[in-house]
Coordinates of N, CA and C in Angstrom, one line a residue:
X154 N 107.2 78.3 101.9 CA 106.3 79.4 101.7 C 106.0 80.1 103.1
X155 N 106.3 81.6 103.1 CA 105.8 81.9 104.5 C 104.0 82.1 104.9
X156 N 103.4 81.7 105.9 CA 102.6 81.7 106.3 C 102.1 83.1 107.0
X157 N 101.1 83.1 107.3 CA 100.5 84.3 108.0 C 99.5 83.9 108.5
X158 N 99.3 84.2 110.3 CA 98.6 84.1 111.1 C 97.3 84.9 110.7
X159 N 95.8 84.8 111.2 CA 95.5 85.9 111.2 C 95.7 86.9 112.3
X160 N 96.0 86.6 113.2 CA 96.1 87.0 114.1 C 97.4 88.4 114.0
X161 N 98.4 87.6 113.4 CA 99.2 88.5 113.1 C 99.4 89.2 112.1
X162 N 98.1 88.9 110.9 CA 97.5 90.0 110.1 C 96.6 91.4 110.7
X163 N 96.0 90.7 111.5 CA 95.8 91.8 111.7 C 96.0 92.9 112.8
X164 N 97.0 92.2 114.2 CA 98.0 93.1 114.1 C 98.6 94.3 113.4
X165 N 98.9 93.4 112.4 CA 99.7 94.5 111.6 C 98.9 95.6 110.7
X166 N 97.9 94.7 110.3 CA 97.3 96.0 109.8 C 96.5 97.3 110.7
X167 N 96.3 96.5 112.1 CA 95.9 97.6 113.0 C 97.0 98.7 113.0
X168 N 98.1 98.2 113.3 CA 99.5 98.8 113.5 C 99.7 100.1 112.4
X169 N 99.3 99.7 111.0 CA 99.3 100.6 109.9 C 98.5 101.3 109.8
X170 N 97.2 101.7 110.3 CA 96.1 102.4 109.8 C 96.4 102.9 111.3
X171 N 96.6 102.7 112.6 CA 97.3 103.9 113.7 C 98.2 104.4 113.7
X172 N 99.1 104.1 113.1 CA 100.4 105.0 113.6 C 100.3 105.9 111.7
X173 N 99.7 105.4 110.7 CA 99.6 106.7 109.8 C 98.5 107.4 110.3
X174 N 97.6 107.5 110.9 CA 96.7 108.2 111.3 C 97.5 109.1 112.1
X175 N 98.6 109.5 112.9 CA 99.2 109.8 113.5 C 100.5 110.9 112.6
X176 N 101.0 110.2 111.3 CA 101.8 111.0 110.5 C 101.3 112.2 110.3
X177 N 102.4 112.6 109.8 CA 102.3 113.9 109.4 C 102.4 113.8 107.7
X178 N 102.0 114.2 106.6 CA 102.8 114.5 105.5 C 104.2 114.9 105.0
X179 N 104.7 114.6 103.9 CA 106.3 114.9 103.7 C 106.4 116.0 103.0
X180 N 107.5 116.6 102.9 CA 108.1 117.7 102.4 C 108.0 117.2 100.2
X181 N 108.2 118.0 99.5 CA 108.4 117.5 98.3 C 110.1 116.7 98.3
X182 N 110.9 117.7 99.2 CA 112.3 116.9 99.0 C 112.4 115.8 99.6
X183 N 111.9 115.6 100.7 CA 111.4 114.3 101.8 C 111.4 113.1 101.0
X184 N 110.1 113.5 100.4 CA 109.6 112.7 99.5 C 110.5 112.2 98.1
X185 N 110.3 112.7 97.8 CA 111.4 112.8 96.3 C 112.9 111.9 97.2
X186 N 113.1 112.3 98.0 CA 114.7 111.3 98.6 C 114.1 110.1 98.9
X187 N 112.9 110.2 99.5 CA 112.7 108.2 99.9 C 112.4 107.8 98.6
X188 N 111.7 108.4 97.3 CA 111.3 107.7 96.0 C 113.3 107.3 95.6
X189 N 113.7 108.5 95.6 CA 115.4 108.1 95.4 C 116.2 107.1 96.0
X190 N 116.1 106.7 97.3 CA 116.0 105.6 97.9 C 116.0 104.3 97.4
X191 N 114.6 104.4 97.7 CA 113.9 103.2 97.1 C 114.4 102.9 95.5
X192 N 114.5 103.5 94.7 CA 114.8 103.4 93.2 C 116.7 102.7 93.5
X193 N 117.6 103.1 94.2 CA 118.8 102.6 94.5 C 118.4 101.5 94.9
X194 N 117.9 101.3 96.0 CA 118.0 99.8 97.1 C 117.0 98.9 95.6
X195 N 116.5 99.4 95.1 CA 115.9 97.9 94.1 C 117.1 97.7 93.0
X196 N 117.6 98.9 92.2 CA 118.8 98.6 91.2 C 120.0 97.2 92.3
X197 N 120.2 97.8 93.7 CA 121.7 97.1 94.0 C 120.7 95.7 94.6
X198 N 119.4 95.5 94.8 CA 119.1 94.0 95.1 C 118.6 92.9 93.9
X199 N 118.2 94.3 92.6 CA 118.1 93.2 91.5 C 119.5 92.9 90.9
X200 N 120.5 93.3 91.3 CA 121.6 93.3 90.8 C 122.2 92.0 91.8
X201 N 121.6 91.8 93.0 CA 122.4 90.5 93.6 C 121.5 89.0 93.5
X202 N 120.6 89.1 92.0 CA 119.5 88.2 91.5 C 120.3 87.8 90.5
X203 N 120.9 88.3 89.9 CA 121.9 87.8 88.8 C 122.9 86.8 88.7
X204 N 123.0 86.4 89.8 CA 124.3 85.2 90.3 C 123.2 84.3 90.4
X205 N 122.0 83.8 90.1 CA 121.1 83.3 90.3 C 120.5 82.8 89.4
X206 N 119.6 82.0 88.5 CA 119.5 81.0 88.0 C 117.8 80.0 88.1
X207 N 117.4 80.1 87.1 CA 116.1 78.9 86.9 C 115.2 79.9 87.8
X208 N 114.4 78.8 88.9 CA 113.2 79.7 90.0 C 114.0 80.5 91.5
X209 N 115.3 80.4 91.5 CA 116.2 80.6 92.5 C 115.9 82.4 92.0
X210 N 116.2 82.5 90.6 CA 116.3 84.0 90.1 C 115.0 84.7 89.8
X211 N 113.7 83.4 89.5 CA 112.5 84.0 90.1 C 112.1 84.5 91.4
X212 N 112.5 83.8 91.9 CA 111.8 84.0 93.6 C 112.8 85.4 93.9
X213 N 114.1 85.6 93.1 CA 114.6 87.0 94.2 C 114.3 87.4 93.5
X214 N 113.9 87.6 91.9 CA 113.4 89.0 91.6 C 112.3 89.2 92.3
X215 N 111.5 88.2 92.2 CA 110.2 88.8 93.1 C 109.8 89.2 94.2
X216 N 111.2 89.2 95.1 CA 110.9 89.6 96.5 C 111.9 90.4 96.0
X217 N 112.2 91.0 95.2 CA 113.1 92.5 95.2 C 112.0 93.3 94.7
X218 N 110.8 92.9 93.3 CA 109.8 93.9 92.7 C 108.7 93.6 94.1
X219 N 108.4 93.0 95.0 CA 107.9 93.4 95.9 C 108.3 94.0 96.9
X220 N 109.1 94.1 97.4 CA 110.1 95.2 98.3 C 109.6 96.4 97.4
X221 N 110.0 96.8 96.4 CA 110.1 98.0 95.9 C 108.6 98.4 96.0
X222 N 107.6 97.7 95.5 CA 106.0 98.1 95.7 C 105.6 98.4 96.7
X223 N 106.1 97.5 98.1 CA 105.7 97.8 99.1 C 106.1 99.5 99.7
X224 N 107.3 99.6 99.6 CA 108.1 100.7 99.9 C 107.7 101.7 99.3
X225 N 107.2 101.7 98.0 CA 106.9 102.8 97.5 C 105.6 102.9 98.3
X226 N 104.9 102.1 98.0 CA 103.0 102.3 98.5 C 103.3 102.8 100.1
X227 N 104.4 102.1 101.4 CA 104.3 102.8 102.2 C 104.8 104.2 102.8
X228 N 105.8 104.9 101.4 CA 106.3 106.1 101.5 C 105.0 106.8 101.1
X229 N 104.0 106.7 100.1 CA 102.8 107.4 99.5 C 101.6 107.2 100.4
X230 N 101.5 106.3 101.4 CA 100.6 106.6 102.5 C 101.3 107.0 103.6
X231 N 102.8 107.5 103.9 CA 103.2 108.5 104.7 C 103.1 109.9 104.4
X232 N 103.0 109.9 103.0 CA 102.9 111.3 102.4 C 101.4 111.8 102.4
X233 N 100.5 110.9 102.2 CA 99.0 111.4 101.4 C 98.1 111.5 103.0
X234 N 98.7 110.5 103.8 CA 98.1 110.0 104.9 C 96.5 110.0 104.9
X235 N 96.3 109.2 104.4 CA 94.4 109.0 103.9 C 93.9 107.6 104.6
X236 N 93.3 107.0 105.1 CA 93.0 105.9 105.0 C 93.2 105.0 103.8
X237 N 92.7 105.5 102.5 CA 92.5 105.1 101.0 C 94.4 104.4 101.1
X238 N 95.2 105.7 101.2 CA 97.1 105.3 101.0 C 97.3 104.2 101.9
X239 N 96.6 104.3 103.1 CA 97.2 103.2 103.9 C 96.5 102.0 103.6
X240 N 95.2 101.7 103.0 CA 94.9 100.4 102.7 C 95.4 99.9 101.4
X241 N 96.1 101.0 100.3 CA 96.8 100.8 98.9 C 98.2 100.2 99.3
X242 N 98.8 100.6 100.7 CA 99.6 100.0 101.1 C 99.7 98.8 101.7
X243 N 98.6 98.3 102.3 CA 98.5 97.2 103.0 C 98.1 96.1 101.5
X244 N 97.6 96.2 100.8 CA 97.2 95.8 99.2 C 98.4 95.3 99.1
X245 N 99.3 96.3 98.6 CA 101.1 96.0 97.6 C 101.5 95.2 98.9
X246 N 101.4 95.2 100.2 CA 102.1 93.8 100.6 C 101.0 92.6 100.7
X247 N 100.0 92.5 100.6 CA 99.5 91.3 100.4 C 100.1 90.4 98.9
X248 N 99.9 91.3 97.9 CA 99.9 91.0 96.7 C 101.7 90.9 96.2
X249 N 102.4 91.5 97.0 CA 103.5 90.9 97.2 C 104.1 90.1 97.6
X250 N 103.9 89.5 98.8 CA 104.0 88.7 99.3 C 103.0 86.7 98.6
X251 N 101.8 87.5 98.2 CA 101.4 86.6 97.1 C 102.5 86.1 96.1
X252 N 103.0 86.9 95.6 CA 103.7 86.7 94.1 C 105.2 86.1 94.4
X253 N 105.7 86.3 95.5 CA 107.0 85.4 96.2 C 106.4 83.9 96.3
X254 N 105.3 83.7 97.5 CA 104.7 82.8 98.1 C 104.6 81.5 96.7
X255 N 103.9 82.5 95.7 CA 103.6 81.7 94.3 C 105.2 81.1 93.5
X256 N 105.8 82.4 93.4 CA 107.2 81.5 93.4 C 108.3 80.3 93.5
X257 N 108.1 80.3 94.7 CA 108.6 79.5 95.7 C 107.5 78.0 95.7
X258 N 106.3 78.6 95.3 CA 105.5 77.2 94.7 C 105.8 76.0 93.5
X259 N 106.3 76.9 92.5 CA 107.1 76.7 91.7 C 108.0 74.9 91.8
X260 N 108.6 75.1 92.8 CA 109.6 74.1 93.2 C 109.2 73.1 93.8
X261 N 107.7 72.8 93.8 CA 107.0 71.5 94.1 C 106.1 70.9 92.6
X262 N 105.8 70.6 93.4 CA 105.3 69.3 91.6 C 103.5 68.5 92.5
X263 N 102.6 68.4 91.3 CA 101.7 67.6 92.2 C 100.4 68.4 92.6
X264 N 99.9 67.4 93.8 CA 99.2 67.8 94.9 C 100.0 69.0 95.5
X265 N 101.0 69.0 96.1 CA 101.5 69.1 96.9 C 102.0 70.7 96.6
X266 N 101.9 71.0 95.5 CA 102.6 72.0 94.4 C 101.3 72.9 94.6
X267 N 99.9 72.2 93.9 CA 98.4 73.3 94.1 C 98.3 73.2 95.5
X268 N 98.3 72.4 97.1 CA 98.1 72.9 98.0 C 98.9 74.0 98.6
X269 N 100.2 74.2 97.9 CA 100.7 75.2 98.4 C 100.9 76.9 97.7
X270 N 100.1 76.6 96.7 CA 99.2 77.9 96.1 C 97.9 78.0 96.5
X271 N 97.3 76.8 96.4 CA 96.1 77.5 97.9 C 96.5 78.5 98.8
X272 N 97.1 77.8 99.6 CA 98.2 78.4 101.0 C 98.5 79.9 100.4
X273 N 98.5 80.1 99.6 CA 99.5 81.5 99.3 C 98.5 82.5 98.6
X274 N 96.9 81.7 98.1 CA 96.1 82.5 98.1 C 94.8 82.8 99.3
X275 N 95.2 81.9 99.6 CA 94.4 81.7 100.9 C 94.9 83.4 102.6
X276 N 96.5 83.2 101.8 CA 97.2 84.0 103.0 C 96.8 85.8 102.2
X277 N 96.8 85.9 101.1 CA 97.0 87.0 100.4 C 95.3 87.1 100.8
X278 N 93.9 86.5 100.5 CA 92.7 86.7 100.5 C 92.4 87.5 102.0
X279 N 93.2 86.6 103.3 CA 93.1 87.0 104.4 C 93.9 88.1 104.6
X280 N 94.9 88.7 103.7 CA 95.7 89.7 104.1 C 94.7 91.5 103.5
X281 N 94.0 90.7 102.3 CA 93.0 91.7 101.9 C 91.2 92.4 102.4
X282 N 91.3 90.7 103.1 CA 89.6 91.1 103.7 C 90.4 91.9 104.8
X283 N 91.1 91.2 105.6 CA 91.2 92.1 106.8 C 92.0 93.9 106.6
X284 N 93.0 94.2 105.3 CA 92.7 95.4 105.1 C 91.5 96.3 104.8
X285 N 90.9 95.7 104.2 CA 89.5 96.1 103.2 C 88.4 96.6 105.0
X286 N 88.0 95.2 105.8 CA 87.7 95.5 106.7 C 88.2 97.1 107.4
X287 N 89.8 96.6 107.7 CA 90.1 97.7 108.5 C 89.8 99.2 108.1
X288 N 89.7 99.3 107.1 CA 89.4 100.5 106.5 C 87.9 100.9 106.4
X289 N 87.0 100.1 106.3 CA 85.3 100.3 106.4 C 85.4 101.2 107.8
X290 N 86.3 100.8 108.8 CA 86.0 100.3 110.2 C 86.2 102.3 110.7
X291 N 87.6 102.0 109.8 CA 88.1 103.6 110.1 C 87.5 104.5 109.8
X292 N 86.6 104.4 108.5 CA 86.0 105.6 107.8 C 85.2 105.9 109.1
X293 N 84.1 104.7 109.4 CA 83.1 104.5 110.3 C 83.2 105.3 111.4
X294 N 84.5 104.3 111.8 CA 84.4 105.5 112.8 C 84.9 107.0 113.4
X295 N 85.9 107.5 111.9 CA 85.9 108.7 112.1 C 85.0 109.8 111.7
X296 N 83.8 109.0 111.0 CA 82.4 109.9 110.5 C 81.4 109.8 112.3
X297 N 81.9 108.6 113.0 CA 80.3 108.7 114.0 C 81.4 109.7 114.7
X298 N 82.4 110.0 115.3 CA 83.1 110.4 115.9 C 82.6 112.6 115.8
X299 N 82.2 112.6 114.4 CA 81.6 113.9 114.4 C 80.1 113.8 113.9
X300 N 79.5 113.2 114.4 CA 77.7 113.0 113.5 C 76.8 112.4 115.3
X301 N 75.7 112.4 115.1 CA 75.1 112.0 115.9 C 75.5 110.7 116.8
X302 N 74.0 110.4 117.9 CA 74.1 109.0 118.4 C 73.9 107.6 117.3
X303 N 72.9 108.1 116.2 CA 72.2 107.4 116.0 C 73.3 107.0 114.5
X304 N 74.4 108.3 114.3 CA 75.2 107.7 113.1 C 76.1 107.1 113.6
X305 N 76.6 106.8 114.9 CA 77.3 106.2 115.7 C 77.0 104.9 115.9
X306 N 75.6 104.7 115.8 CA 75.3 103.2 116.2 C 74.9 102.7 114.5
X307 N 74.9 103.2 113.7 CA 74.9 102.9 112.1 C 76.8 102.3 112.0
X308 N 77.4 103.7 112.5 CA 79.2 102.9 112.2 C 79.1 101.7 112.8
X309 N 78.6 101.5 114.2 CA 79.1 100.2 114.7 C 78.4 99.0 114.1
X310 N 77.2 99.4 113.5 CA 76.5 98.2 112.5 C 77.4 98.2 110.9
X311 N 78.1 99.1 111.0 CA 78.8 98.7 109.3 C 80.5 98.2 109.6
X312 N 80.4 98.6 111.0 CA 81.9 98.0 111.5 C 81.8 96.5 111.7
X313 N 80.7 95.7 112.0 CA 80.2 94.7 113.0 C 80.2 93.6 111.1
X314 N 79.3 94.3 109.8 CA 79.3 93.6 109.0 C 80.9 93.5 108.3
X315 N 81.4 94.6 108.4 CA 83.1 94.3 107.6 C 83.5 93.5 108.2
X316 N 83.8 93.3 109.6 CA 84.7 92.0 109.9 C 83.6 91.1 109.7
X317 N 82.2 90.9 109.5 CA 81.8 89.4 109.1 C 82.0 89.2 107.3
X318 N 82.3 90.2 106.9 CA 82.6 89.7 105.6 C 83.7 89.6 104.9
X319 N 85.0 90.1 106.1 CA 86.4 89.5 106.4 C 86.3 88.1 106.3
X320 N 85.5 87.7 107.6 CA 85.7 86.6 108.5 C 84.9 85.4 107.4
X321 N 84.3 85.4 106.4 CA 83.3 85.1 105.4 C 84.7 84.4 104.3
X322 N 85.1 85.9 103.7 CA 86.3 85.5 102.6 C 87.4 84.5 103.2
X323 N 87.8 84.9 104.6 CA 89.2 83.7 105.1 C 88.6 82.5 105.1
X324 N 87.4 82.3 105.5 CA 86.6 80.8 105.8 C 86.6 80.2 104.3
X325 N 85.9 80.8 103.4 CA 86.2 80.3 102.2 C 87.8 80.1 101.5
X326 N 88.6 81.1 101.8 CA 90.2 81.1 101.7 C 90.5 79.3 101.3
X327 N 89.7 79.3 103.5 CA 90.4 78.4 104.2 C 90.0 77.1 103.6
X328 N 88.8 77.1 103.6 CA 87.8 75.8 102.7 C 88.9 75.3 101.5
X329 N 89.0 76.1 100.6 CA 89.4 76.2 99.1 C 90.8 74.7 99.5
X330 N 92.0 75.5 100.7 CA 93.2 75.1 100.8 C 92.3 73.3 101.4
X331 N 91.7 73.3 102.2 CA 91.1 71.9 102.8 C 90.8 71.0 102.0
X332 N 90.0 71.6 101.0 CA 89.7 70.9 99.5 C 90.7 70.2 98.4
X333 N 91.3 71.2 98.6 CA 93.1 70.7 97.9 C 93.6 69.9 98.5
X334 N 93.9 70.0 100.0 CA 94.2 68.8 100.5 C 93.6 67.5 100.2
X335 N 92.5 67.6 100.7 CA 91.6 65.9 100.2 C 92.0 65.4 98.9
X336 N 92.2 66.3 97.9 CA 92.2 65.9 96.7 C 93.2 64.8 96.3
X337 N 94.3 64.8 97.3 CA 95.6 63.8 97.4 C 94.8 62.3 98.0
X338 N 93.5 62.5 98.8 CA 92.9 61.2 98.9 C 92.3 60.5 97.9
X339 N 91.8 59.5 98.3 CA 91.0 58.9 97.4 C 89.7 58.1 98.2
X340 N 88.6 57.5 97.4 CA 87.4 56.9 98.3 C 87.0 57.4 99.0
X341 N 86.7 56.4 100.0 CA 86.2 56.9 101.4 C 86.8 58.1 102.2
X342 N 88.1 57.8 102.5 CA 88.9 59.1 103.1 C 89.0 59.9 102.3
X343 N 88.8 60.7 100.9 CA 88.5 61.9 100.5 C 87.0 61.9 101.0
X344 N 86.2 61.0 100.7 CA 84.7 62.1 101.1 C 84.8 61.9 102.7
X345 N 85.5 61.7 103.6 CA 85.5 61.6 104.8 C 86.3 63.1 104.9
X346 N 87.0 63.5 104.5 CA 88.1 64.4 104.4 C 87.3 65.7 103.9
X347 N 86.4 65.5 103.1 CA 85.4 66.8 102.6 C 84.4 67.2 102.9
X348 N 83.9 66.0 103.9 CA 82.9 66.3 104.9 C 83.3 67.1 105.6
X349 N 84.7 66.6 106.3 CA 85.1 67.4 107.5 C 85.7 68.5 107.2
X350 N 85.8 68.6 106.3 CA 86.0 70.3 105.5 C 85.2 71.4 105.6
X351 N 84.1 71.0 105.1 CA 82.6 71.5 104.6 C 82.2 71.5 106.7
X352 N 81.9 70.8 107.2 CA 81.8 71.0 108.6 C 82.9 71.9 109.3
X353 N 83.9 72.2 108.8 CA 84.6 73.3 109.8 C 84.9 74.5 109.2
X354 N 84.4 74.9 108.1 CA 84.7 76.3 107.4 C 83.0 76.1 107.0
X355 N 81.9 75.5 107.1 CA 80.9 76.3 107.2 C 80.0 76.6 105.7
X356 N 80.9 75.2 105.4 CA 80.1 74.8 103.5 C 79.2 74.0 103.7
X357 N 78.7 73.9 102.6 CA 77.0 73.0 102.6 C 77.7 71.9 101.4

């Protein structure tokens, strides 16, 4: 299952909410050819899922219907260029990449099978606070950017609580996947294992 830093979540979502802030809108034909596009490139990759078989033919449909979500959601926040399009776009790849992640879980059994859907809701939770954040952040600060001192220092207090209520959802994420882990123990070293859980993500 692929992983995700946050670090390199949120990179990327910085990466997406600057450089669409920067687009321009598309033409109707523009538009209409990448929807055309996109509609080809999914027909000829669901078509190379068919030599495929059991969860082999799950997992590529589902990174073919997520390719196609994402692509679409990021052609319609090139076009609409809103904050709103680019965090609908950062969404379809969390929730994409969720639905592979979940796939590919499939092929384990066990413990070992729920800790690695933790893992893959844990990566999708963190892929959505930190869009959800990024976008509080942007409204914020394209409103103080035309409004007073005092609405200025109101954005940086509503900027200051989104990433603690980012940083809140991954901790729990992260808790959730820790908890799963232990669950493979037993006795002593599961409650030793859930203490030290609860001590590093900040549970009671």
């Amino acid at each position: 299952m692929r992983k995700f830093t946050v670090t390199a979540i949120a990179v990327a979502i910085g990466f997406t909410f600057s450089v669409g802030a920067m687009a321009q809108t598309m033409s109707k034909d523009d538009y209409k050819a990448g929807m055309d596009s996109i509609a080809a490139e999914y027909k000829s990759n669901k078509a190379s899922c068919e030599a495929l078989s059991g969860n082999a033919n799950d997992i590529c449909m589902a990174e073919v219907k997520g390719k196609e979500k994402i692509a679409k959601a990021d052609l319609d926040a090139r076009n609409k260029n809103t904050n709103e399009s680019r965090y609908d776009a950062l969404i379809a790849k969390a929730n994409a990449n969720y639905a592979v992640a979940r796939e590919k879980c499939d092929d384990r059994a066990g413990n070992v099978k729920d800790v690695c859907l933790k893992e893959a809701k844990a990566a999708e939770t963190a892929a959505k606070a930190d869009a959800k954040s990024q976008m509080k952040v942007s409204k914020a600060n394209k409103k103080a950017g035309k409004e007073s001192a005092e609405v200025r220092k109101d954005a940086r207090e509503t900027s200051a609580d989104a990433r603690q209520d980012a940083a809140s959802d991954k901790s729990d994420a992260r808790y959730s996947v820790a908890k799963e882990k232990c669950d493979a123990l037993a006795g002593g070293a599961k409650d030793s294992c859930m203490n030290e859980a609860k001590l590093n993500y900040g549970q009671r």
